[in-house]
mmCIF file of C-alpha atoms and ligand atoms in Angstrom:
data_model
loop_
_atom_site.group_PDB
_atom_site.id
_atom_site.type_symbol
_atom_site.label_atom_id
_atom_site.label_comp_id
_atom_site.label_asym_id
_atom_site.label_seq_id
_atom_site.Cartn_x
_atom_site.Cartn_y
_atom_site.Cartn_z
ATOM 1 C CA UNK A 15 126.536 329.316 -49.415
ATOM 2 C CA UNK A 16 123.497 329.769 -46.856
ATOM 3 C CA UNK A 17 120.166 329.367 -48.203
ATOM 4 C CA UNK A 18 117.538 332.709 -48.389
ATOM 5 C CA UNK A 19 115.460 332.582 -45.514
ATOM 6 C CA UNK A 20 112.567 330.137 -45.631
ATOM 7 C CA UNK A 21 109.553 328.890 -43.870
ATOM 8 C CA UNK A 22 108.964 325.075 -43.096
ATOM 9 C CA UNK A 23 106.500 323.228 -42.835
ATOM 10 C CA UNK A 24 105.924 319.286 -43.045
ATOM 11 C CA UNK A 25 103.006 317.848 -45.012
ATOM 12 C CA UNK A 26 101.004 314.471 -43.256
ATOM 13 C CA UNK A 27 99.416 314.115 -46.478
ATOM 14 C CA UNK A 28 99.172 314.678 -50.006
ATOM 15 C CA UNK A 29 96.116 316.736 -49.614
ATOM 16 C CA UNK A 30 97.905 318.656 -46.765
ATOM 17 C CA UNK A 31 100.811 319.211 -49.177
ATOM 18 C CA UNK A 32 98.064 320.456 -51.995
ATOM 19 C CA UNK A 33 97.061 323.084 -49.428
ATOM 20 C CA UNK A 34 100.182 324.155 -47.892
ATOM 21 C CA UNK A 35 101.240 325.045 -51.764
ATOM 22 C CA UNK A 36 98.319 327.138 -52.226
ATOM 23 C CA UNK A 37 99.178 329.350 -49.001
ATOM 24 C CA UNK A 38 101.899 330.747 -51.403
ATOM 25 C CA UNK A 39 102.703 331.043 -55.039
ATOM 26 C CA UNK A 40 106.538 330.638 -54.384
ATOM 27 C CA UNK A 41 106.056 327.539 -51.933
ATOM 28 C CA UNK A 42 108.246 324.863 -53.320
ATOM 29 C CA UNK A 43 107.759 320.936 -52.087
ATOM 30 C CA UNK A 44 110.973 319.257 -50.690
ATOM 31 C CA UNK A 45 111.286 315.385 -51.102
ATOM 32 C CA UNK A 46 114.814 314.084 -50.842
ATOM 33 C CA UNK A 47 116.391 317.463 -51.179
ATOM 34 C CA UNK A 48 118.797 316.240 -53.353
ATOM 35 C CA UNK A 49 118.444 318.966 -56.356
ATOM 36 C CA UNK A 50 116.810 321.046 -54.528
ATOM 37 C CA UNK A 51 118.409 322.254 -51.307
ATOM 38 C CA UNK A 52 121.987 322.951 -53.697
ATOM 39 C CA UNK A 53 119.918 325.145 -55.781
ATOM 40 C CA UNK A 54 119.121 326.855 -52.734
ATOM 41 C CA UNK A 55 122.630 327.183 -51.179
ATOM 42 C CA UNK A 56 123.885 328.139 -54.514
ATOM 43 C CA UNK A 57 120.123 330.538 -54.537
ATOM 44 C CA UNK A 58 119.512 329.480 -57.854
ATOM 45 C CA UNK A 59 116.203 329.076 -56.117
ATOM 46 C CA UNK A 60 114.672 331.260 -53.333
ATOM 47 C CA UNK A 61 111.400 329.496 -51.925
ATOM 48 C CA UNK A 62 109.422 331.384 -49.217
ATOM 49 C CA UNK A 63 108.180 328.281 -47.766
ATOM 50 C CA UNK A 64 109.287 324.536 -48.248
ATOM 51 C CA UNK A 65 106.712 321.547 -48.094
ATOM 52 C CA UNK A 66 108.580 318.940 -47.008
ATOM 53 C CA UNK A 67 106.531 315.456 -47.976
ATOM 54 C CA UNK A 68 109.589 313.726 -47.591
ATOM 55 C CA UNK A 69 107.808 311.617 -44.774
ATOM 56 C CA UNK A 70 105.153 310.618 -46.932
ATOM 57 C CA UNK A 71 105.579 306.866 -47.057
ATOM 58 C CA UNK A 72 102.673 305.600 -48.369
ATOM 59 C CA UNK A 73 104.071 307.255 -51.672
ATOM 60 C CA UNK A 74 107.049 304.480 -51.326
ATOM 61 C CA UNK A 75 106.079 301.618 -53.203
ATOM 62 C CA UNK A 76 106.581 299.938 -56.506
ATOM 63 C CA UNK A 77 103.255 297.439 -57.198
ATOM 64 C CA UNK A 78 101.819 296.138 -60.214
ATOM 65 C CA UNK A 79 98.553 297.202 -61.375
ATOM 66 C CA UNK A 80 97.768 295.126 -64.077
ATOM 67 C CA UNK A 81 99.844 294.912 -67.034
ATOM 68 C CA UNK A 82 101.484 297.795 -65.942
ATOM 69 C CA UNK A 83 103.547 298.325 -62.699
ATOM 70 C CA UNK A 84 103.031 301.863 -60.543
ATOM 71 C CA UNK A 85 105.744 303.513 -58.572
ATOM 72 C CA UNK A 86 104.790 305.555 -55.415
ATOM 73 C CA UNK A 87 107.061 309.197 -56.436
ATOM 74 C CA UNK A 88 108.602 309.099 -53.339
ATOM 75 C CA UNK A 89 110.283 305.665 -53.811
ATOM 76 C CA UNK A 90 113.965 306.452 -53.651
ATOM 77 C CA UNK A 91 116.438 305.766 -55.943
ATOM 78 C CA UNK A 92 118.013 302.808 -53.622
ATOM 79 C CA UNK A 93 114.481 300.825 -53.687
ATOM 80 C CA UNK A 94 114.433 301.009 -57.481
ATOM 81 C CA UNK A 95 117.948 299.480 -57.753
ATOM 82 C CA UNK A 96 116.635 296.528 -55.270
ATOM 83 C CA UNK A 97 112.885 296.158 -56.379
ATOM 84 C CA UNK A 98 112.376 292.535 -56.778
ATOM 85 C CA UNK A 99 109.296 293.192 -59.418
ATOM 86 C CA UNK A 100 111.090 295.887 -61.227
ATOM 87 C CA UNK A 101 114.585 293.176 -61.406
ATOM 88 C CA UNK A 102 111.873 290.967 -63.047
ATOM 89 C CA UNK A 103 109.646 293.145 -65.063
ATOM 90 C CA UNK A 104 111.673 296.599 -66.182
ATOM 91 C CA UNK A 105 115.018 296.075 -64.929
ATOM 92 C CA UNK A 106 116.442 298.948 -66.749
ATOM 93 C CA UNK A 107 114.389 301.524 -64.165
ATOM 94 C CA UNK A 108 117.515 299.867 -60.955
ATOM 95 C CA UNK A 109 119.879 299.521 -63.515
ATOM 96 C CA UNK A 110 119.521 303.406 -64.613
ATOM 97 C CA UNK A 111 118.929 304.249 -60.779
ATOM 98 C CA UNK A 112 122.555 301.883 -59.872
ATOM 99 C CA UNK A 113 124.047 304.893 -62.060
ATOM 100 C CA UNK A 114 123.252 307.944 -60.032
ATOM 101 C CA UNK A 115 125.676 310.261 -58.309
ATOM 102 C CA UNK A 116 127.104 308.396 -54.965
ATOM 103 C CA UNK A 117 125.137 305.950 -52.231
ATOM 104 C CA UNK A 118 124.161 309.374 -50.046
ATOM 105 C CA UNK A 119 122.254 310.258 -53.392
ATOM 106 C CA UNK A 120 120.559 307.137 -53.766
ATOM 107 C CA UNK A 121 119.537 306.495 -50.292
ATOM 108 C CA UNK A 122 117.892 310.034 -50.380
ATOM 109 C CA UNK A 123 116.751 311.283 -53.897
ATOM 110 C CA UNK A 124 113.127 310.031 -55.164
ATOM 111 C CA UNK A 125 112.234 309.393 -58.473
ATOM 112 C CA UNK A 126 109.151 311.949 -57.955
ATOM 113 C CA UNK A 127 111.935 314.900 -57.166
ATOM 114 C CA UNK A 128 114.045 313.668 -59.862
ATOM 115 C CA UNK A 129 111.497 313.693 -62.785
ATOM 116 C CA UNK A 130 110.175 317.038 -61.406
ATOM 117 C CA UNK A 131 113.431 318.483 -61.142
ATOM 118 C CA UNK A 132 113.613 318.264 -64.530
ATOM 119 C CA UNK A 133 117.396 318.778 -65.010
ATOM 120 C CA UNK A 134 118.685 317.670 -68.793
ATOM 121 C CA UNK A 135 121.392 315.524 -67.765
ATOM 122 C CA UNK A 136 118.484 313.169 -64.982
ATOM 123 C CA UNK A 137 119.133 309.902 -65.826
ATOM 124 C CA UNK A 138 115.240 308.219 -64.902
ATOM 125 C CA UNK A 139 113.341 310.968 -67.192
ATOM 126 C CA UNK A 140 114.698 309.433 -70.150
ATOM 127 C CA UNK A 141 114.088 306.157 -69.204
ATOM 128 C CA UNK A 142 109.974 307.307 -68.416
ATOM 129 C CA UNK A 143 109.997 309.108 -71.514
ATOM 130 C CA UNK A 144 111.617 305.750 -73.681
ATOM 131 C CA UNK A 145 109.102 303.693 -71.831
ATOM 132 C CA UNK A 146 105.652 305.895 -72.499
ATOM 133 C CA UNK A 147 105.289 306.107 -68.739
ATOM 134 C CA UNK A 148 102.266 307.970 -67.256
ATOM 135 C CA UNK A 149 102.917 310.494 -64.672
ATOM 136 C CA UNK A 150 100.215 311.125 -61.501
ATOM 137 C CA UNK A 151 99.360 314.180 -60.219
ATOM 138 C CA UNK A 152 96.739 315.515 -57.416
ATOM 139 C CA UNK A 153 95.988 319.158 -57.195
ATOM 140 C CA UNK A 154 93.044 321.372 -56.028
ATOM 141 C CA UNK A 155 91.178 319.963 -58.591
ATOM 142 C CA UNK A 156 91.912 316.325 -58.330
ATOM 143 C CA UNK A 157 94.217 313.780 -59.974
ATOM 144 C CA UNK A 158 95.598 313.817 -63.461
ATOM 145 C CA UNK A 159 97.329 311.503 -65.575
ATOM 146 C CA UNK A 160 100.534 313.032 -67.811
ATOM 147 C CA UNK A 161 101.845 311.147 -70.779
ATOM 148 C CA UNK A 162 105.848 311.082 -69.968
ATOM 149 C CA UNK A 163 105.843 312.625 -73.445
ATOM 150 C CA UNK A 164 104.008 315.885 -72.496
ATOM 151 C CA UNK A 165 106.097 316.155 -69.484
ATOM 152 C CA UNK A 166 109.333 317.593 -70.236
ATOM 153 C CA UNK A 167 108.089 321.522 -71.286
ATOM 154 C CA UNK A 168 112.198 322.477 -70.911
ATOM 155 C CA UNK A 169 115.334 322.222 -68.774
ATOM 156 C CA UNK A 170 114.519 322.095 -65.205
ATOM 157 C CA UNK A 171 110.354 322.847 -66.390
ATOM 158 C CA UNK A 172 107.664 320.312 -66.172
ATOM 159 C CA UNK A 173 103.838 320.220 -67.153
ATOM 160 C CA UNK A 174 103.413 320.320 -63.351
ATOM 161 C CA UNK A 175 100.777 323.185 -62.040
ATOM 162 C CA UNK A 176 101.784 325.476 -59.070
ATOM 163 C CA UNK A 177 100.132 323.153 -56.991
ATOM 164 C CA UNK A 178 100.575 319.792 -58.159
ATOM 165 C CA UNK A 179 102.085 316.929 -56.733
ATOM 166 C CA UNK A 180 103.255 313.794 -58.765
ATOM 167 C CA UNK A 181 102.010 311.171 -57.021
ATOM 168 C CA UNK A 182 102.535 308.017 -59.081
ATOM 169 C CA UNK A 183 104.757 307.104 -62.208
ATOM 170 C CA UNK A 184 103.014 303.731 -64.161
ATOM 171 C CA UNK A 185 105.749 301.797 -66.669
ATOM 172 C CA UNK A 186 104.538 299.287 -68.771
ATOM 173 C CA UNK A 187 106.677 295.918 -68.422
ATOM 174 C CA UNK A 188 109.340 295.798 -70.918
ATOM 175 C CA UNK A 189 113.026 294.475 -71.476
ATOM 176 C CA UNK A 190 115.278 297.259 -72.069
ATOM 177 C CA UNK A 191 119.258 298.522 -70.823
ATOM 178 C CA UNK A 192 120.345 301.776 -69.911
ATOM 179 C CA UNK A 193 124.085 302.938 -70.441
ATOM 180 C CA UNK A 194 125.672 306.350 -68.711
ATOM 181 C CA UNK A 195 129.062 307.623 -70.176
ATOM 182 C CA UNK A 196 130.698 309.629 -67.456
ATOM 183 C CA UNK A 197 133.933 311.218 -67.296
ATOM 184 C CA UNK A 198 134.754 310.083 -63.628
ATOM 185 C CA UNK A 199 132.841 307.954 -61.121
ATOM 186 C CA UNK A 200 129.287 309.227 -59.886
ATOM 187 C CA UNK A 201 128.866 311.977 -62.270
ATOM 188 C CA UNK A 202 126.470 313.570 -64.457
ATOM 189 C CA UNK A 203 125.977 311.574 -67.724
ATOM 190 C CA UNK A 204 128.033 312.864 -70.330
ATOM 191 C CA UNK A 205 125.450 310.774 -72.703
ATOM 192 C CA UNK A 206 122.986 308.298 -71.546
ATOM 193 C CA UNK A 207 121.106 305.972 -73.981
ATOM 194 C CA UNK A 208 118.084 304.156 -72.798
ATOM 195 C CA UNK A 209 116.539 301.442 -74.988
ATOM 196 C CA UNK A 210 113.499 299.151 -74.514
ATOM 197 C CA UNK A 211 111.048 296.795 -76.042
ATOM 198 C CA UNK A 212 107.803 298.394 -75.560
ATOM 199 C CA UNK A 213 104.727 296.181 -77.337
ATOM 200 C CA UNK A 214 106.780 294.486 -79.560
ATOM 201 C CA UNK A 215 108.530 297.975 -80.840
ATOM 202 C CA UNK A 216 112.098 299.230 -79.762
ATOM 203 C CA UNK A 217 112.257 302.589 -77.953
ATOM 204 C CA UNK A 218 115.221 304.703 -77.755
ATOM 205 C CA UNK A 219 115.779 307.673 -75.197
ATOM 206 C CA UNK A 220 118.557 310.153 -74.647
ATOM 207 C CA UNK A 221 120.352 311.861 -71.829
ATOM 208 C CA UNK A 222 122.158 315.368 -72.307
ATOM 209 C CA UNK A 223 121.338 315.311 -76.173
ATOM 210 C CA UNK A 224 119.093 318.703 -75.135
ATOM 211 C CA UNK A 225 117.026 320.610 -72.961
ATOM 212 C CA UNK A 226 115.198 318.042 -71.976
ATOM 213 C CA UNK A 227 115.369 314.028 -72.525
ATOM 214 C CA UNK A 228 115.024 312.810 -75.470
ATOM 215 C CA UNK A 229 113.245 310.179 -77.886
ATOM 216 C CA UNK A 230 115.335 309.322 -80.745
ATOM 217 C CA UNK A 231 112.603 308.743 -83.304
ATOM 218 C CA UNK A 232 114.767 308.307 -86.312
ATOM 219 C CA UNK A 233 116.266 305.240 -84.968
ATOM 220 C CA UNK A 234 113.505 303.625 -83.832
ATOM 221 C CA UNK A 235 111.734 304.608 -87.589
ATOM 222 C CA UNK A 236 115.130 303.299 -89.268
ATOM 223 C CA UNK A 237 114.936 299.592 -86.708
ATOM 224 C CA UNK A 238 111.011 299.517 -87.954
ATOM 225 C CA UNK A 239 112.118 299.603 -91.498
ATOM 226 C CA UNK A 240 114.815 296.651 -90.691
ATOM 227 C CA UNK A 241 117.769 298.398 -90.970
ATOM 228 C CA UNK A 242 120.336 297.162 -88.326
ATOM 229 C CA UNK A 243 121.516 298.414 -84.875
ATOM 230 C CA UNK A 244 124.245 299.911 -86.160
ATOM 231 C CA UNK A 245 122.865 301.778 -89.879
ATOM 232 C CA UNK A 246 119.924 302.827 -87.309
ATOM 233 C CA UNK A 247 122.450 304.241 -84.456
ATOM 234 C CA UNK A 248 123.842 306.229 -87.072
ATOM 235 C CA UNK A 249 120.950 308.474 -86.724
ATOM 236 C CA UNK A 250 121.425 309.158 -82.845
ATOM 237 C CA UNK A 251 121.777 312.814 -82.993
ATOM 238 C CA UNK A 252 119.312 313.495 -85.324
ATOM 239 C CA UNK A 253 117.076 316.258 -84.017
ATOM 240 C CA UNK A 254 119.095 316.672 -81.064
ATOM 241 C CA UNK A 255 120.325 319.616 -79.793
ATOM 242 C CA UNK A 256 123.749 318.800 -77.646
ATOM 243 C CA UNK A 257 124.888 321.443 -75.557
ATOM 244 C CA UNK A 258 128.499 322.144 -75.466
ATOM 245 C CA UNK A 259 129.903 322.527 -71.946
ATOM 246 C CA UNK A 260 133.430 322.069 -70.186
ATOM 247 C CA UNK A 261 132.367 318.062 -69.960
ATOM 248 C CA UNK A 262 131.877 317.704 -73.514
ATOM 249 C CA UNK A 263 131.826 319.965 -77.215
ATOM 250 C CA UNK A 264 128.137 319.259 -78.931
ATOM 251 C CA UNK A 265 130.262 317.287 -82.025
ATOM 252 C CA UNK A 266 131.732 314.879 -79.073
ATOM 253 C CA UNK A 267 128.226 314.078 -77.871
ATOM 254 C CA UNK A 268 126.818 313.316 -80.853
ATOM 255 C CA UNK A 269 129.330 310.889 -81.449
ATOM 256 C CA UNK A 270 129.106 309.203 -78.072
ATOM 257 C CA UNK A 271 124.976 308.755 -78.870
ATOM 258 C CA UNK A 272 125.964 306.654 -82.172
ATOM 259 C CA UNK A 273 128.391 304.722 -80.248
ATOM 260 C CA UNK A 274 126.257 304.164 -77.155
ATOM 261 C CA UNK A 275 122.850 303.432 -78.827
ATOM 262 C CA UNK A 276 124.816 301.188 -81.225
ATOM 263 C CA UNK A 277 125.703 299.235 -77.793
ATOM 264 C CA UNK A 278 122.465 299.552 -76.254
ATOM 265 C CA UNK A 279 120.873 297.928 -79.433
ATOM 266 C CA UNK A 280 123.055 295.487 -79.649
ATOM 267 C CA UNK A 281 122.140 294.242 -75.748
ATOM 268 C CA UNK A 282 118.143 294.064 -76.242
HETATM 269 C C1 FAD B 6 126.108 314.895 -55.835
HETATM 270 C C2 FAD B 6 124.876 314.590 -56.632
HETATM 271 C C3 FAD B 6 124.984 313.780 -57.754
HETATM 272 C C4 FAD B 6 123.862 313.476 -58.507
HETATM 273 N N1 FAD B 6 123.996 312.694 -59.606
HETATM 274 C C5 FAD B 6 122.921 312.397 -60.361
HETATM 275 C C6 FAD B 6 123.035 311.586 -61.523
HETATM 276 O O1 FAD B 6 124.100 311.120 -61.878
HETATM 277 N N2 FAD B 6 121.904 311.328 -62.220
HETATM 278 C C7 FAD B 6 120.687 311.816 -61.855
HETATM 279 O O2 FAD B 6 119.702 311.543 -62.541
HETATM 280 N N3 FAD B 6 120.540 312.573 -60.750
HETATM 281 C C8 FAD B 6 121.620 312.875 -60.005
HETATM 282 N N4 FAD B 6 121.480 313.652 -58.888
HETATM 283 C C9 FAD B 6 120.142 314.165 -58.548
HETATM 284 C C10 FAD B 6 119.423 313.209 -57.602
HETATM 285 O O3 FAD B 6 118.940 312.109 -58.323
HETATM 286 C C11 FAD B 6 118.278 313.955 -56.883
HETATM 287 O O4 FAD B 6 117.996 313.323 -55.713
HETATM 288 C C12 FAD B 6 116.999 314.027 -57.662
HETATM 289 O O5 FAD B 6 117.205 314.644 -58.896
HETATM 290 C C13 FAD B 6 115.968 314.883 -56.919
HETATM 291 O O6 FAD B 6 115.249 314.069 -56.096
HETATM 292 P P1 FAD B 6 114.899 314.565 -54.634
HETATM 293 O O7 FAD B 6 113.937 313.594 -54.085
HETATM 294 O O8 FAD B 6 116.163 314.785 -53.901
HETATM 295 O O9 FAD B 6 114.117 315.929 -54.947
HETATM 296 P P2 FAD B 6 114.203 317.346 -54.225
HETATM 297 O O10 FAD B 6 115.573 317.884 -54.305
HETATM 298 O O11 FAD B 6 113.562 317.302 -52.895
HETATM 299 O O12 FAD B 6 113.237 318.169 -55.205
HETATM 300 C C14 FAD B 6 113.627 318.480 -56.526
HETATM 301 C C15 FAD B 6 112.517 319.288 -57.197
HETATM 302 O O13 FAD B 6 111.389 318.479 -57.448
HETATM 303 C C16 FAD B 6 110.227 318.979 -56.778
HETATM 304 N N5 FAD B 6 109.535 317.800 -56.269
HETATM 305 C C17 FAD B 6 110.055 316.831 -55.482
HETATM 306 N N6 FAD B 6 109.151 315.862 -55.289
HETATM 307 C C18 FAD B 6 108.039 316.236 -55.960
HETATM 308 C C19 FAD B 6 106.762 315.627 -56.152
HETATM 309 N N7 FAD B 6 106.431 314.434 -55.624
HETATM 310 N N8 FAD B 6 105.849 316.294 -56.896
HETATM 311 C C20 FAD B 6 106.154 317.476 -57.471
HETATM 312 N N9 FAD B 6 107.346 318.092 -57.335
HETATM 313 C C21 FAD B 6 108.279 317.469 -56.592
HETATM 314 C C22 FAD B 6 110.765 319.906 -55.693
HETATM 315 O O14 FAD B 6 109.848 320.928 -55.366
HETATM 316 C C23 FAD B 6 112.011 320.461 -56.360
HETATM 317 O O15 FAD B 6 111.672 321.511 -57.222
HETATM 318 C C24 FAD B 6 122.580 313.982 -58.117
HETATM 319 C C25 FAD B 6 122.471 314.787 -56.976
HETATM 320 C C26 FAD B 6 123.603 315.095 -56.237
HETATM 321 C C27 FAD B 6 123.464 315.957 -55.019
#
């Protein structure tokens, strides 16, 4: 279908892209256009004006600060897969990015548009939600920081204001793996499991377990405790909320988090 009519504009800088959002309440920003512009065929969403920051490079950039290393929101998901400093220091950020949709996808989407896209079944929300990231954005009022935890409000919702733009994602280095069941090449996880090390304590994240990504909390209590990978995988679904869809039933998704966190345990 043929997107609602729209206005256009492109943004030169962040602060342009601040203002350009504030000319009207149902101005949306455009990065990679990846989730977006298919909403808009489909008109699942109807902006009157797109800011396209898509051109924005100095947002393209993965650097360390610190202990901690900070990713420019714009960096697409093709960089993160060949990130020298992110191979060395959180390799499961490329290996989670290696897993999305086709190359077209990954030349084009940004982590920014994914994370604000918010959709359930994202693959690099999880993994900023397993990891404690910190999420920056700059708005009329200046620059905030957003615990990865606070983010996710609901499927396809964010903590984001009207006229916020994420600017920055920081990730603490950590070992960690990422696995994706799919039911055919380049899709949608069916199940993702993320697991790290994060100061000395293992982390566990899931994909398509709800409306939003998810921290499995009773498996990393039950691996605190000492129980092994797999007596603390066997609490994968709990306080999930699995949605049942023509991929998968809810029961079938629970199972596939026990098997897969089992596995991802079992590779830290
Ligand atoms: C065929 C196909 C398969 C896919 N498969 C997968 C998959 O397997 N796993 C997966 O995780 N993803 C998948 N995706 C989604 C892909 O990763 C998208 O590119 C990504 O979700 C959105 O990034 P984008 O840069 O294209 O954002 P856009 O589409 O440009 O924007 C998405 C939303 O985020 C907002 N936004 C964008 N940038 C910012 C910013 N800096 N600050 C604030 N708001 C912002 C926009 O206003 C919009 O609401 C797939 C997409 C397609 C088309």
């Amino acid at each position: 279908m043929i997107p609602a009519a729209f206005e256009y504009e492109r943004a030169g800088s962040v602060d342009e892209a601040v203002a350009l959002l504030g000319r009207d309440e149902d101005a949306k920003l455009l990065a990679g256009g990846h989730s977006l512009i298919p909403t808009m065929r489909l008109r699942f969403s109807r902006p009157s004006l797109l800011v396209d920051i898509g051109r924005l490079d100095d947002l393209r950039y993965v650097r360390e600060n610190r202990d901690r290393i900070a990713i420019g929101a714009l960096t697409r998901h093709a960089e993160l897969i060949r990130d020298p400093m992110l191979r060395e220091h959180c390799a499961l950020i490329g290996e989670a990015a290696a897993l999305i949709g086709d190359p077209q996808v990954r030349h084009r989407g940004t982590i920014g548009g994914s994370v604000a896209h918010g959709d359930p079944a994202s693959d690099l929300g999880t993994i900023l939600l397993t990891l404690d990231a910190e999420l920056v954005a700059r708005g009329p009022r200046g620059e905030r920081t957003i615990p990865a935890a606070a983010f996710f409000s609901g499927p396809f919702e964010n903590a984001l204001e009207h006229q916020e733009v994420l600017t920055e994602i920081r990730v603490p280095k950590a070992a960690g793996t990422y696995l994706k069941y799919v039911r055919r090449a380049h899709d949608w996880a069916t199940v993702g499991v993320a697991a790290a090390r994060v100061d000395g304590r293992v982390q566990v994240g899931l994909t398509s377990m709800g409306p939003t990504p998810l921290r499995a909390r009773s498996v990393e209590d039950a691996l605190a405790d000492g129980a092994s990978p797999a007596d603390a995988a066997a609490h994968a679904a709990d306080d999930t909320m699995p949605p049942t869809d023509a991929t998968a039933s809810s029961e079938y998704r629970a199972h596939l988090a026990q098997v897969l966190v089992r596995r991802a345990l079992e590779r830290l």
